[in-house]
Amino acid sequence: DGGITQSPKYLFRKEGQNVTLSCEQNLNHDAMYWYRQDPGQGLRLIYYSQIVNDFQKGDIAEGYSVSREKKESFPLTVTSAQKNPTAFYLCASSRTGHSRSSYNSPLHFGNGTRLTVT
Amino acid sequence: GQQVMQIPQYQHVQEGEDFTTYCNSSTTLSNIQWYKQRPGGHPVFLIQLVKSGEVKKQKRLTFQFGEAKKNSSLHITATQTTDVGTYFCAGSNTGNQFYFGTGTSLTVIP
């Protein structure tokens, strides 16, 4: 079955350490996204990528970095510069990242990674 | 920047009662999508609305897109315990970003 795999489900890190969250999809989707979810704040976009080797900052990119070396993979690194990294991180993909019509392909989400930094 | 506001933040209903959540955008949207996130789960796509004034139904769920394409609503008739979860709207202009509302957490009391 096709889908998006995020690993690990739970991650614990000490303050000051960088940590990389994995996201892999086998849906052959062009676009991939990283969202952060905090209680009462909905989903906020960190980074997104429409094609391999290209990505754009979202609304809260500071303290994060990404890469898109392969179509299937879009890892997110939470750096020590991120002031409040403890959160639930969701990776998503969609079939086409850039639409010229009024229609946008739906987002398919992974199961998420819950990161706790102490 | 683009903002999508969603109300209410929480809603508790007795099983069988109706439920409605509302989204309002600060700018005109190209389309709006709705997602449901079960407790402990991830958001799952429900539907997309594209046309001004569009109304779509999925069994007990009715989705509306405003005439000005700046607001939307989701109405559930006769809620069931399986409806429990957080409902998000996500607005988009003709681009690549989805602007999520803050979500409405629905609790259904049996």
mmCIF file of C-alpha atoms in Angstrom:
data_model
loop_
_atom_site.group_PDB
_atom_site.id
_atom_site.type_symbol
_atom_site.label_atom_id
_atom_site.label_comp_id
_atom_site.label_asym_id
_atom_site.label_seq_id
_atom_site.Cartn_x
_atom_site.Cartn_y
_atom_site.Cartn_z
ATOM 1 C CA ASP A 1 0.000 0.000 0.000
ATOM 2 C CA GLY A 2 1.182 3.522 -0.749
ATOM 3 C CA GLY A 3 1.616 6.025 2.006
ATOM 4 C CA ILE A 4 3.796 8.325 4.016
ATOM 5 C CA THR A 5 6.068 6.995 6.706
ATOM 6 C CA GLN A 6 7.379 9.149 9.494
ATOM 7 C CA SER A 7 9.863 7.860 11.978
ATOM 8 C CA PRO A 8 10.251 7.643 14.819
ATOM 9 C CA LYS A 9 6.818 8.091 16.409
ATOM 10 C CA TYR A 10 8.333 9.509 19.605
ATOM 11 C CA LEU A 11 11.664 11.272 19.912
ATOM 12 C CA PHE A 12 13.411 12.654 22.962
ATOM 13 C CA ARG A 13 16.392 14.976 22.824
ATOM 14 C CA LYS A 14 18.406 17.148 25.102
ATOM 15 C CA GLU A 15 18.390 20.880 24.583
ATOM 16 C CA GLY A 16 21.194 22.032 22.306
ATOM 17 C CA GLN A 17 21.178 18.942 20.108
ATOM 18 C CA ASN A 18 20.119 18.892 16.484
ATOM 19 C CA VAL A 19 17.644 16.175 15.560
ATOM 20 C CA THR A 20 16.446 14.918 12.184
ATOM 21 C CA LEU A 21 12.928 13.664 11.554
ATOM 22 C CA SER A 22 12.421 11.242 8.716
ATOM 23 C CA CYS A 23 9.655 11.390 6.112
ATOM 24 C CA GLU A 24 9.358 8.956 3.199
ATOM 25 C CA GLN A 25 6.534 8.599 0.687
ATOM 26 C CA ASN A 26 5.869 6.035 -2.002
ATOM 27 C CA LEU A 27 2.877 7.800 -3.515
ATOM 28 C CA ASN A 28 4.975 9.313 -6.315
ATOM 29 C CA HIS A 29 3.841 12.753 -5.163
ATOM 30 C CA ASP A 30 5.731 15.796 -6.336
ATOM 31 C CA ALA A 31 5.156 18.046 -3.346
ATOM 32 C CA MET A 32 6.052 17.447 0.274
ATOM 33 C CA TYR A 33 5.412 19.533 3.356
ATOM 34 C CA TRP A 34 6.361 19.791 6.997
ATOM 35 C CA TYR A 35 3.866 21.108 9.529
ATOM 36 C CA ARG A 36 4.134 21.711 13.216
ATOM 37 C CA GLN A 37 1.081 21.180 15.425
ATOM 38 C CA ASP A 38 0.747 22.747 18.857
ATOM 39 C CA PRO A 39 -2.376 22.618 21.030
ATOM 40 C CA GLY A 40 -4.872 25.289 20.037
ATOM 41 C CA GLN A 41 -2.779 26.548 17.122
ATOM 42 C CA GLY A 42 -3.709 24.281 14.267
ATOM 43 C CA LEU A 43 -1.079 23.311 11.728
ATOM 44 C CA ARG A 44 1.683 25.737 10.857
ATOM 45 C CA LEU A 45 3.823 25.295 7.770
ATOM 46 C CA ILE A 46 7.559 24.954 8.318
ATOM 47 C CA TYR A 47 8.900 24.117 4.836
ATOM 48 C CA TYR A 48 7.577 22.745 1.597
ATOM 49 C CA SER A 49 9.070 21.363 -1.573
ATOM 50 C CA GLN A 50 7.486 21.101 -4.996
ATOM 51 C CA ILE A 51 10.293 19.298 -6.785
ATOM 52 C CA VAL A 52 13.556 17.579 -6.029
ATOM 53 C CA ASN A 53 16.405 19.865 -4.977
ATOM 54 C CA ASP A 54 14.074 22.787 -4.364
ATOM 55 C CA PHE A 55 12.214 23.909 -1.255
ATOM 56 C CA GLN A 56 10.662 27.042 0.217
ATOM 57 C CA LYS A 57 10.251 28.411 3.699
ATOM 58 C CA GLY A 58 6.856 28.365 5.290
ATOM 59 C CA ASP A 59 5.563 30.606 8.034
ATOM 60 C CA ILE A 60 7.797 29.285 10.831
ATOM 61 C CA ALA A 61 11.030 28.130 9.166
ATOM 62 C CA GLU A 62 13.417 29.688 11.666
ATOM 63 C CA GLY A 63 15.438 27.037 13.501
ATOM 64 C CA TYR A 64 14.621 24.317 10.964
ATOM 65 C CA SER A 65 16.301 22.995 7.837
ATOM 66 C CA VAL A 66 15.278 20.522 5.142
ATOM 67 C CA SER A 67 16.639 18.766 2.091
ATOM 68 C CA ARG A 68 14.979 17.175 -0.933
ATOM 69 C CA GLU A 69 17.600 15.048 -2.626
ATOM 70 C CA LYS A 70 15.106 12.386 -3.664
ATOM 71 C CA LYS A 71 11.471 12.623 -4.649
ATOM 72 C CA GLU A 72 10.513 10.130 -1.967
ATOM 73 C CA SER A 73 12.287 11.737 0.965
ATOM 74 C CA PHE A 74 11.991 15.067 2.778
ATOM 75 C CA PRO A 75 13.838 14.989 6.122
ATOM 76 C CA LEU A 76 13.454 17.820 8.607
ATOM 77 C CA THR A 77 16.258 18.874 10.941
ATOM 78 C CA VAL A 78 15.290 20.677 14.108
ATOM 79 C CA THR A 79 18.345 22.677 15.055
ATOM 80 C CA SER A 80 19.435 23.958 18.416
ATOM 81 C CA ALA A 81 18.421 27.434 17.196
ATOM 82 C CA GLN A 82 14.738 26.493 17.389
ATOM 83 C CA LYS A 83 13.618 28.118 20.629
ATOM 84 C CA ASN A 84 10.637 25.929 21.383
ATOM 85 C CA PRO A 85 11.078 22.628 19.532
ATOM 86 C CA THR A 86 8.788 20.406 21.586
ATOM 87 C CA ALA A 87 5.798 19.717 19.350
ATOM 88 C CA PHE A 88 4.010 17.241 17.122
ATOM 89 C CA TYR A 89 5.518 17.263 13.622
ATOM 90 C CA LEU A 90 3.506 16.179 10.608
ATOM 91 C CA CYS A 91 4.842 15.450 7.157
ATOM 92 C CA ALA A 92 2.497 15.566 4.177
ATOM 93 C CA SER A 93 2.602 15.129 0.440
ATOM 94 C CA SER A 94 0.384 16.014 -2.480
ATOM 95 C CA ARG A 95 0.262 14.922 -6.087
ATOM 96 C CA THR A 96 1.011 18.316 -7.567
ATOM 97 C CA GLY A 97 2.561 21.133 -5.654
ATOM 98 C CA HIS A 98 1.797 23.954 -8.013
ATOM 99 C CA SER A 99 -1.646 24.461 -9.392
ATOM 100 C CA ARG A 100 -2.745 26.958 -11.985
ATOM 101 C CA SER A 101 -6.379 26.111 -11.534
ATOM 102 C CA SER A 102 -8.663 26.542 -8.576
ATOM 103 C CA TYR A 103 -8.136 22.928 -7.580
ATOM 104 C CA ASN A 104 -5.386 21.752 -5.263
ATOM 105 C CA SER A 105 -4.472 18.137 -4.725
ATOM 106 C CA PRO A 106 -5.319 17.044 -1.185
ATOM 107 C CA LEU A 107 -2.634 16.583 1.416
ATOM 108 C CA HIS A 108 -1.798 13.077 2.572
ATOM 109 C CA PHE A 109 -0.316 13.063 6.061
ATOM 110 C CA GLY A 110 2.031 10.722 7.843
ATOM 111 C CA ASN A 111 1.333 9.540 11.379
ATOM 112 C CA GLY A 112 3.547 12.242 12.845
ATOM 113 C CA THR A 113 6.542 12.408 15.158
ATOM 114 C CA ARG A 114 6.140 13.725 18.665
ATOM 115 C CA LEU A 115 9.379 15.463 19.634
ATOM 116 C CA THR A 116 10.181 16.290 23.237
ATOM 117 C CA VAL A 117 13.229 18.396 24.029
ATOM 118 C CA THR A 118 14.283 18.781 27.645
ATOM 119 C CA GLY B 1 -0.231 37.552 5.662
ATOM 120 C CA GLN B 2 -2.881 35.003 4.950
ATOM 121 C CA GLN B 3 -4.986 34.043 7.948
ATOM 122 C CA VAL B 4 -7.728 31.531 8.369
ATOM 123 C CA MET B 5 -9.728 31.778 11.555
ATOM 124 C CA GLN B 6 -11.906 28.928 12.742
ATOM 125 C CA ILE B 7 -14.597 28.882 15.423
ATOM 126 C CA PRO B 8 -15.452 27.547 17.856
ATOM 127 C CA GLN B 9 -12.252 26.088 19.245
ATOM 128 C CA TYR B 10 -14.139 23.447 21.219
ATOM 129 C CA GLN B 11 -17.644 22.044 20.999
ATOM 130 C CA HIS B 12 -19.330 19.502 23.239
ATOM 131 C CA VAL B 13 -22.624 18.051 22.021
ATOM 132 C CA GLN B 14 -24.978 15.321 23.069
ATOM 133 C CA GLU B 15 -25.113 12.451 20.663
ATOM 134 C CA GLY B 16 -27.832 13.200 18.119
ATOM 135 C CA GLU B 17 -27.393 16.972 18.252
ATOM 136 C CA ASP B 18 -26.108 18.936 15.303
ATOM 137 C CA PHE B 19 -22.663 20.551 15.054
ATOM 138 C CA THR B 20 -21.251 23.363 12.963
ATOM 139 C CA THR B 21 -17.773 24.796 12.590
ATOM 140 C CA TYR B 22 -16.966 27.982 10.685
ATOM 141 C CA CYS B 23 -13.898 29.229 8.841
ATOM 142 C CA ASN B 24 -13.149 32.780 7.807
ATOM 143 C CA SER B 25 -10.278 33.940 5.659
ATOM 144 C CA SER B 26 -8.758 37.402 5.564
ATOM 145 C CA THR B 27 -8.391 37.093 1.793
ATOM 146 C CA THR B 28 -10.277 35.487 -1.080
ATOM 147 C CA LEU B 29 -9.469 31.822 -1.462
ATOM 148 C CA SER B 30 -9.064 29.721 -4.561
ATOM 149 C CA ASN B 31 -10.397 26.692 -2.762
ATOM 150 C CA ILE B 32 -10.909 25.329 0.708
ATOM 151 C CA GLN B 33 -10.332 21.848 1.996
ATOM 152 C CA TRP B 34 -11.604 20.149 5.130
ATOM 153 C CA TYR B 35 -9.724 17.605 7.196
ATOM 154 C CA LYS B 36 -10.594 15.467 10.216
ATOM 155 C CA GLN B 37 -8.074 14.430 12.831
ATOM 156 C CA ARG B 38 -9.098 11.704 15.251
ATOM 157 C CA PRO B 39 -7.574 11.846 18.748
ATOM 158 C CA GLY B 40 -3.988 10.649 18.534
ATOM 159 C CA GLY B 41 -4.143 10.510 14.743
ATOM 160 C CA HIS B 42 -3.217 12.566 11.739
ATOM 161 C CA PRO B 43 -5.418 14.801 9.579
ATOM 162 C CA VAL B 44 -7.372 12.998 6.898
ATOM 163 C CA PHE B 45 -8.802 14.763 3.859
ATOM 164 C CA LEU B 46 -12.589 15.013 3.748
ATOM 165 C CA ILE B 47 -13.500 17.274 0.851
ATOM 166 C CA GLN B 48 -12.528 20.246 -1.306
ATOM 167 C CA LEU B 49 -14.741 23.160 -2.339
ATOM 168 C CA VAL B 50 -13.798 25.273 -5.315
ATOM 169 C CA LYS B 51 -16.793 27.209 -6.610
ATOM 170 C CA SER B 52 -18.383 30.280 -5.093
ATOM 171 C CA GLY B 53 -21.487 29.278 -3.106
ATOM 172 C CA GLU B 54 -20.722 25.584 -3.517
ATOM 173 C CA VAL B 55 -22.472 23.080 -1.250
ATOM 174 C CA LYS B 56 -21.399 19.460 -0.974
ATOM 175 C CA LYS B 57 -22.777 16.643 1.145
ATOM 176 C CA GLN B 58 -21.233 13.478 2.484
ATOM 177 C CA LYS B 59 -23.911 11.520 4.321
ATOM 178 C CA ARG B 60 -24.539 13.563 7.499
ATOM 179 C CA LEU B 61 -21.852 16.158 6.669
ATOM 180 C CA THR B 62 -22.672 19.313 4.701
ATOM 181 C CA PHE B 63 -19.920 21.621 3.480
ATOM 182 C CA GLN B 64 -20.462 25.146 2.197
ATOM 183 C CA PHE B 65 -18.207 27.674 0.504
ATOM 184 C CA GLY B 66 -19.264 31.307 0.753
ATOM 185 C CA GLU B 67 -20.250 33.437 -2.194
ATOM 186 C CA ALA B 68 -17.196 35.636 -1.746
ATOM 187 C CA LYS B 69 -14.951 32.583 -1.292
ATOM 188 C CA LYS B 70 -13.735 33.919 2.037
ATOM 189 C CA ASN B 71 -15.660 31.687 4.400
ATOM 190 C CA SER B 72 -16.773 28.106 4.737
ATOM 191 C CA SER B 73 -18.681 25.885 7.111
ATOM 192 C CA LEU B 74 -19.013 22.239 8.003
ATOM 193 C CA HIS B 75 -22.288 21.044 9.465
ATOM 194 C CA ILE B 76 -22.845 17.599 10.928
ATOM 195 C CA THR B 77 -26.429 16.463 11.395
ATOM 196 C CA ALA B 78 -27.283 14.134 14.270
ATOM 197 C CA THR B 79 -23.777 13.608 15.581
ATOM 198 C CA GLN B 80 -22.504 10.164 16.470
ATOM 199 C CA THR B 81 -19.623 9.127 18.704
ATOM 200 C CA THR B 82 -17.638 8.290 15.576
ATOM 201 C CA ASP B 83 -17.658 11.997 14.688
ATOM 202 C CA VAL B 84 -15.320 12.781 17.582
ATOM 203 C CA GLY B 85 -12.141 14.550 16.538
ATOM 204 C CA THR B 86 -10.757 17.878 15.423
ATOM 205 C CA TYR B 87 -11.988 19.368 12.186
ATOM 206 C CA PHE B 88 -9.685 21.671 10.255
ATOM 207 C CA CYS B 89 -10.311 23.857 7.281
ATOM 208 C CA ALA B 90 -7.392 24.660 4.982
ATOM 209 C CA GLY B 91 -7.615 27.525 2.555
ATOM 210 C CA SER B 92 -5.462 27.950 -0.492
ATOM 211 C CA ASN B 93 -4.884 30.511 -3.158
ATOM 212 C CA THR B 94 -3.639 29.385 -6.562
ATOM 213 C CA GLY B 95 -0.297 28.348 -5.269
ATOM 214 C CA ASN B 96 1.355 25.845 -3.137
ATOM 215 C CA GLN B 97 0.506 26.751 0.408
ATOM 216 C CA PHE B 98 -2.400 25.615 2.512
ATOM 217 C CA TYR B 99 -3.399 27.898 5.382
ATOM 218 C CA PHE B 100 -4.940 25.846 8.123
ATOM 219 C CA GLY B 101 -7.522 27.076 10.557
ATOM 220 C CA THR B 102 -6.945 26.497 14.245
ATOM 221 C CA GLY B 103 -9.384 23.604 14.251
ATOM 222 C CA THR B 104 -12.566 22.777 16.143
ATOM 223 C CA SER B 105 -12.366 19.943 18.622
ATOM 224 C CA LEU B 106 -15.657 18.044 18.746
ATOM 225 C CA THR B 107 -16.646 15.941 21.713
ATOM 226 C CA VAL B 108 -19.794 13.835 21.447
ATOM 227 C CA ILE B 109 -21.377 12.796 24.721
ATOM 228 C CA PRO B 110 -23.204 9.456 24.458
#
